[in-house]
mmCIF file of C-alpha atoms in Angstrom:
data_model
loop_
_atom_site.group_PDB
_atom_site.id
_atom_site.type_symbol
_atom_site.label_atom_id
_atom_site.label_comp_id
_atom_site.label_asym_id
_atom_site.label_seq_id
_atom_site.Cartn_x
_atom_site.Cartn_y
_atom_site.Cartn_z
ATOM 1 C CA UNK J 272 25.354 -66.859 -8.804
ATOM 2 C CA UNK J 273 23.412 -63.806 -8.956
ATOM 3 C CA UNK J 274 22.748 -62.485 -5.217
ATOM 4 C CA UNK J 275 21.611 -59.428 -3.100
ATOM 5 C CA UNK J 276 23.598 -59.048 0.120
ATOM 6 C CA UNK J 277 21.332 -57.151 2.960
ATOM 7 C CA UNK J 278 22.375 -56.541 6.430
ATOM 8 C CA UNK J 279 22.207 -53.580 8.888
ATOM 9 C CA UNK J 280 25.123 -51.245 9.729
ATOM 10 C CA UNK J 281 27.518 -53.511 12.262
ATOM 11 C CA UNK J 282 26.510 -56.878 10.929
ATOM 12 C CA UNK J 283 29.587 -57.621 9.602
ATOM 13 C CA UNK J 284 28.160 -57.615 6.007
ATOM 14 C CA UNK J 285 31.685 -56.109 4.633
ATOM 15 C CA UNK J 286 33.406 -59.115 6.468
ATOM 16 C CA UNK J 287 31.191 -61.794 4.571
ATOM 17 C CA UNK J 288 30.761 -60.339 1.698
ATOM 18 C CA UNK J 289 34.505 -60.260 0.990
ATOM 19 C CA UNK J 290 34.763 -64.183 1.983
ATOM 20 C CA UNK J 291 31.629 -64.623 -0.497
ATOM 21 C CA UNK J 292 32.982 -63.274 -3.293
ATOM 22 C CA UNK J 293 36.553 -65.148 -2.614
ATOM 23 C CA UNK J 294 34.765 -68.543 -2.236
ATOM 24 C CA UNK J 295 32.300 -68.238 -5.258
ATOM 25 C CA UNK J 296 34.683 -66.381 -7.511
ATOM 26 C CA UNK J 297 31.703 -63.477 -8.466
ATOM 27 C CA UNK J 298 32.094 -59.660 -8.551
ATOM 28 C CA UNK J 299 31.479 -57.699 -5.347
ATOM 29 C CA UNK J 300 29.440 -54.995 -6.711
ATOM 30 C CA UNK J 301 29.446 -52.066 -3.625
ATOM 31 C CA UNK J 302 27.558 -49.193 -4.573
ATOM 32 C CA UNK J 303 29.548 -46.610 -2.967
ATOM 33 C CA UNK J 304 32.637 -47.933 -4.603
ATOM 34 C CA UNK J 305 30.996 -48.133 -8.085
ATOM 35 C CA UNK J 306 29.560 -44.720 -7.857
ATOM 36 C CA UNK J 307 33.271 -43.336 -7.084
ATOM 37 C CA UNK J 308 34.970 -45.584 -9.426
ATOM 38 C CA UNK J 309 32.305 -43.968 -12.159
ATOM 39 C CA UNK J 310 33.556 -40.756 -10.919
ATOM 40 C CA UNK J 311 37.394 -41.143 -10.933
ATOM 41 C CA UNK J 312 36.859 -42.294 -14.729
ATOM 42 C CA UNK J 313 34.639 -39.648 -15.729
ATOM 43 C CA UNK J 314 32.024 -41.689 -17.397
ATOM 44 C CA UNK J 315 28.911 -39.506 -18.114
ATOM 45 C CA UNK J 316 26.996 -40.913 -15.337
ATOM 46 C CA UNK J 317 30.063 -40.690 -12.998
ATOM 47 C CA UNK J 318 30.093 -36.722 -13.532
ATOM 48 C CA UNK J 319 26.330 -37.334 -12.666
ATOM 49 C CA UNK J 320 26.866 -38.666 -9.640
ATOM 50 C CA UNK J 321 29.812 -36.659 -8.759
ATOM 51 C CA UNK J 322 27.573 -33.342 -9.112
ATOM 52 C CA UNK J 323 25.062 -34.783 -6.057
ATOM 53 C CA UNK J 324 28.390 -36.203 -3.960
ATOM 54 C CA UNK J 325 30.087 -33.362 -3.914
ATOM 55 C CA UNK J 326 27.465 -31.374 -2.671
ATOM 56 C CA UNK J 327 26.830 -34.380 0.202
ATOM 57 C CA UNK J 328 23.634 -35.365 -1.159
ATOM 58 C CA UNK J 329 21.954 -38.690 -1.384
ATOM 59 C CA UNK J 330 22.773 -39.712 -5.174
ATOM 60 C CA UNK J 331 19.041 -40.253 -7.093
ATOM 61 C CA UNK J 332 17.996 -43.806 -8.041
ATOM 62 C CA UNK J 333 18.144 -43.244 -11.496
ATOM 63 C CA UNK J 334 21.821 -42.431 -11.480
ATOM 64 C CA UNK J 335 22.285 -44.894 -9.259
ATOM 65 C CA UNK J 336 20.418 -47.345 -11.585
ATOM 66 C CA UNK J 337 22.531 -46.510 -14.301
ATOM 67 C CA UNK J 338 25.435 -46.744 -12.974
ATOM 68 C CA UNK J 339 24.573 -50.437 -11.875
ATOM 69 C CA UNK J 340 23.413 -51.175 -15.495
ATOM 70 C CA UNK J 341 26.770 -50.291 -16.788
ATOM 71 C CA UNK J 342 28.625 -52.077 -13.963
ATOM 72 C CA UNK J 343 26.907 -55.377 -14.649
ATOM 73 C CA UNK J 344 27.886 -55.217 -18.358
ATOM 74 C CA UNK J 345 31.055 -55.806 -17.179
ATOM 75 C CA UNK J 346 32.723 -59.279 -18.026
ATOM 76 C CA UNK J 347 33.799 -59.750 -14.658
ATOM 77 C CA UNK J 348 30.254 -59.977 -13.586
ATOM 78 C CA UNK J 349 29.342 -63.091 -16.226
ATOM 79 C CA UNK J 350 30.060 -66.024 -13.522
ATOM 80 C CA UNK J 351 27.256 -63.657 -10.733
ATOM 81 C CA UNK J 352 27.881 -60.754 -8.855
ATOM 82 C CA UNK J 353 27.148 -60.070 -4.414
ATOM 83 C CA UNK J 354 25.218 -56.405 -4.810
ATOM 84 C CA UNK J 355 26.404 -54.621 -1.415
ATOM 85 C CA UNK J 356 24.334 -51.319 -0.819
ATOM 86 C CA UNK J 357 22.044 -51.771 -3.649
ATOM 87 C CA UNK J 358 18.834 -52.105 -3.526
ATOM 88 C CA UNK J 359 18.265 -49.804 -0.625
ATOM 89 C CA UNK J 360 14.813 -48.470 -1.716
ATOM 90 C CA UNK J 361 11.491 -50.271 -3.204
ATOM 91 C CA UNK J 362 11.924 -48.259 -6.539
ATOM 92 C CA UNK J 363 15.578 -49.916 -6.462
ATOM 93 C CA UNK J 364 14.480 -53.340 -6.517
ATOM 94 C CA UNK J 365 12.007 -53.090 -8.971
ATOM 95 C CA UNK J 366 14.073 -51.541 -11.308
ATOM 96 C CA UNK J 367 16.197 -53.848 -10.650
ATOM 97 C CA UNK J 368 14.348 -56.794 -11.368
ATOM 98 C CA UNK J 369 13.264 -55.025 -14.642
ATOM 99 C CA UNK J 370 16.524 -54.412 -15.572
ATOM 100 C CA UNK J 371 17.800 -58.462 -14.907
ATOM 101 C CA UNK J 372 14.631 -59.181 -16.704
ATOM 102 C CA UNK J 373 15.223 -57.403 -19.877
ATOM 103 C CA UNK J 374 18.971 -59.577 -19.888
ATOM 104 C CA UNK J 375 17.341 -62.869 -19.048
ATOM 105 C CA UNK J 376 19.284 -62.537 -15.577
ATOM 106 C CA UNK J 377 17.467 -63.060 -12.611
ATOM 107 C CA UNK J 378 18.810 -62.933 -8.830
ATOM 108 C CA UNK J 379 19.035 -66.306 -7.498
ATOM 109 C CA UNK J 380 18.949 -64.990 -3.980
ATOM 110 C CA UNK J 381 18.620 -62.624 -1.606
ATOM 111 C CA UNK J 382 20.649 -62.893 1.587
ATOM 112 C CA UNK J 383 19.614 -60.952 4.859
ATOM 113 C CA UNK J 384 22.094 -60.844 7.468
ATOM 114 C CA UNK J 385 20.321 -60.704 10.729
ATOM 115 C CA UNK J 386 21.770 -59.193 13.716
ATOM 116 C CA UNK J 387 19.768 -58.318 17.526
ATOM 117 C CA UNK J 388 19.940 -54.653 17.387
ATOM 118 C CA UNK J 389 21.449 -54.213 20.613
ATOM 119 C CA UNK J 390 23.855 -56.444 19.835
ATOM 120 C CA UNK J 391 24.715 -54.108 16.676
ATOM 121 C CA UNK J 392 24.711 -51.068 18.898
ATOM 122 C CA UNK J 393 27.566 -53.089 20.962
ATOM 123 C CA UNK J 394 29.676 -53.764 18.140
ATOM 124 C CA UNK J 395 28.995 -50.188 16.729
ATOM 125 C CA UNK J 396 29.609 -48.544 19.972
ATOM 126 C CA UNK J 397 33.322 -50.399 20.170
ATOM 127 C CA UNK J 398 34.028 -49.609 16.728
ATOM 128 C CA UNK J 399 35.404 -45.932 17.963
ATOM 129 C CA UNK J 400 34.472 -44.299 14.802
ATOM 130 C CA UNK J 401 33.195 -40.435 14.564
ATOM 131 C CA UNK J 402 30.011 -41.334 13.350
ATOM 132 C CA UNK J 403 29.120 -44.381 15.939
ATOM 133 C CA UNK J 404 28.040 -42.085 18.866
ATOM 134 C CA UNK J 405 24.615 -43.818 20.282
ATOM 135 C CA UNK J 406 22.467 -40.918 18.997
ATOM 136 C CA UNK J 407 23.775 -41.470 15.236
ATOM 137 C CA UNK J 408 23.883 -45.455 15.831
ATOM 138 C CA UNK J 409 20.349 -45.430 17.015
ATOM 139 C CA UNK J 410 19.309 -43.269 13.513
ATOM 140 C CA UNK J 411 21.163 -44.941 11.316
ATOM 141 C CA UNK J 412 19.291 -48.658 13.024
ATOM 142 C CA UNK J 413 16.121 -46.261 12.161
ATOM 143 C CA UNK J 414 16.479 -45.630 9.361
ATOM 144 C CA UNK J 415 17.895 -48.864 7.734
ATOM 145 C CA UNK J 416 14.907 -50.773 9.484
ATOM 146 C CA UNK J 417 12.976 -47.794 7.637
ATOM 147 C CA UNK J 418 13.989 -48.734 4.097
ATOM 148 C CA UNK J 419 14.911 -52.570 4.309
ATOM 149 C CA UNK J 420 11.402 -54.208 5.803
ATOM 150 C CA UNK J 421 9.654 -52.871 2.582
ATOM 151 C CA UNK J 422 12.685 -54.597 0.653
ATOM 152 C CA UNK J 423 12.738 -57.646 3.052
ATOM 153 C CA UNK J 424 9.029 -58.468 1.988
ATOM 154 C CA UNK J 425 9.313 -57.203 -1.523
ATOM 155 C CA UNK J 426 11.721 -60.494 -1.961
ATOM 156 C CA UNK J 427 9.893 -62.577 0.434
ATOM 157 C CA UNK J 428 7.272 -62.615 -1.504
ATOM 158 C CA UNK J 429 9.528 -63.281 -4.475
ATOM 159 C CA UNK J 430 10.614 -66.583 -2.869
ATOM 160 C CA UNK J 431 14.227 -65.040 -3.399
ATOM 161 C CA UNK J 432 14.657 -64.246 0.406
ATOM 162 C CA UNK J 433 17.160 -66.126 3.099
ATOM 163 C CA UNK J 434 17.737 -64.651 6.679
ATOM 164 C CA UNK J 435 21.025 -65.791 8.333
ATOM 165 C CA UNK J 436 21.777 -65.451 12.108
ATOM 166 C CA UNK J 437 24.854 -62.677 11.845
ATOM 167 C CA UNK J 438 25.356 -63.569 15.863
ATOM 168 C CA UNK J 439 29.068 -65.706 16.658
ATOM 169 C CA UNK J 440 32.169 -65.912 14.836
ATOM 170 C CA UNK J 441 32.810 -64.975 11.151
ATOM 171 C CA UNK J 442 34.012 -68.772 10.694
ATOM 172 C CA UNK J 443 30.341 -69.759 11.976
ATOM 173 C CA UNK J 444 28.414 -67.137 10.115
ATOM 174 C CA UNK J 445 30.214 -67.526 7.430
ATOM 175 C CA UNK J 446 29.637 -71.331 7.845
ATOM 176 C CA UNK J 447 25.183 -70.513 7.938
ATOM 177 C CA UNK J 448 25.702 -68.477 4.780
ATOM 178 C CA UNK J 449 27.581 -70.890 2.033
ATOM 179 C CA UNK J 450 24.915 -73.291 3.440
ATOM 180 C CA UNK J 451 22.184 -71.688 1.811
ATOM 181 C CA UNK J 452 24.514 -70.685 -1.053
ATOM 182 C CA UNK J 453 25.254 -74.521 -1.653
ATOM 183 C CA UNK J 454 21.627 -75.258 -1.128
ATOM 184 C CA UNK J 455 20.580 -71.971 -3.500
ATOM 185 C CA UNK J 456 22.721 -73.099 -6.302
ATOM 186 C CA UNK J 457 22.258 -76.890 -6.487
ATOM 187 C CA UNK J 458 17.802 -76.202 -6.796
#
């Protein structure tokens, strides 16, 4: 199972995801820990990457691209893979799709976790973190609503997208989401 894992900051996407990969035995694939694991080994790319993370800027798709080219060479990724972080952009998916393509590898599905986003600005809010203060929850809701609806129907029109309530416990969203796993792989 090949799958894209979308959800906005405080949907609990981190949560699932981790039960996801345990349940269906595939690679969790998060960006931000690729692009430091790249880093830490030095890999030409990594040292790529490194130079824009250092600095604290916003690592370019291409790198970024790479980096998930070489990751999903990886043998652990043969039985599927949950992408977490990645595609964030249009350009992303596309290449993306090109890339899965060219191997004969396409995503079986696209998973949006849907939250009430004042229900994500309570659960951000009692997080206590630095960066949860309501002005910085409030851009951060911006700006992923800025860069996922293009993505959300990019794969809606792909027939690859399926929203899940994120709203009650993680036993009963996790519950909603290997529903339309079961249902995804057995078509």
């Amino acid at each position: 199972m090949r799958l894209v894992f979308i959800g906005p900051p405080g949907a609990g996407k981190g949560t699932q995801a981790a039960k996801i990969v345990d349940r269906y035995r595939i690679a969790h694939l998060s960006t931000g820990d690729m692009l430091r694991a790249a880093r830490d080994a030095k890999t030409p790319v990594g040292l790529k990457a490194d130079e824009f993370m250092s600095r604290g800027e916003l690592v370019p798709d291409e790198v970024i691209i790479e980096i998930i080219r070489e990751r999903l060479q990886s043998p652990d990724c043969g039985d599927g893979y949950l992408l977490d972080g990645f595609p964030r952009t249009l350009g992303q998916a596309e290449a993306l799709d090109a890339m899965l393509a060219a191997s004969g590898t396409p995503l079986d599905v696209v998973l949006e976790l849907r939250v009430p986003e004042e229900e994500l600005f309570q659960r951000l809010s009692r997080r206590g973190r630095a960066d949860d203060k309501p002005e910085v929850i409030r851009q951060r809701l911006v700006a992923y609503r800025n860069q996922t609806e293009p993505l959300l129907n990019y794969y809606r029109n792909k027939d690859l997208l399926r929203s899940v309530e994120g709203v009650g416990t993680v036993e009963e969203i996790f519950e909603r989401l290997v529903k339309v796993l079961d249902s995804v792989c057995k078509s």
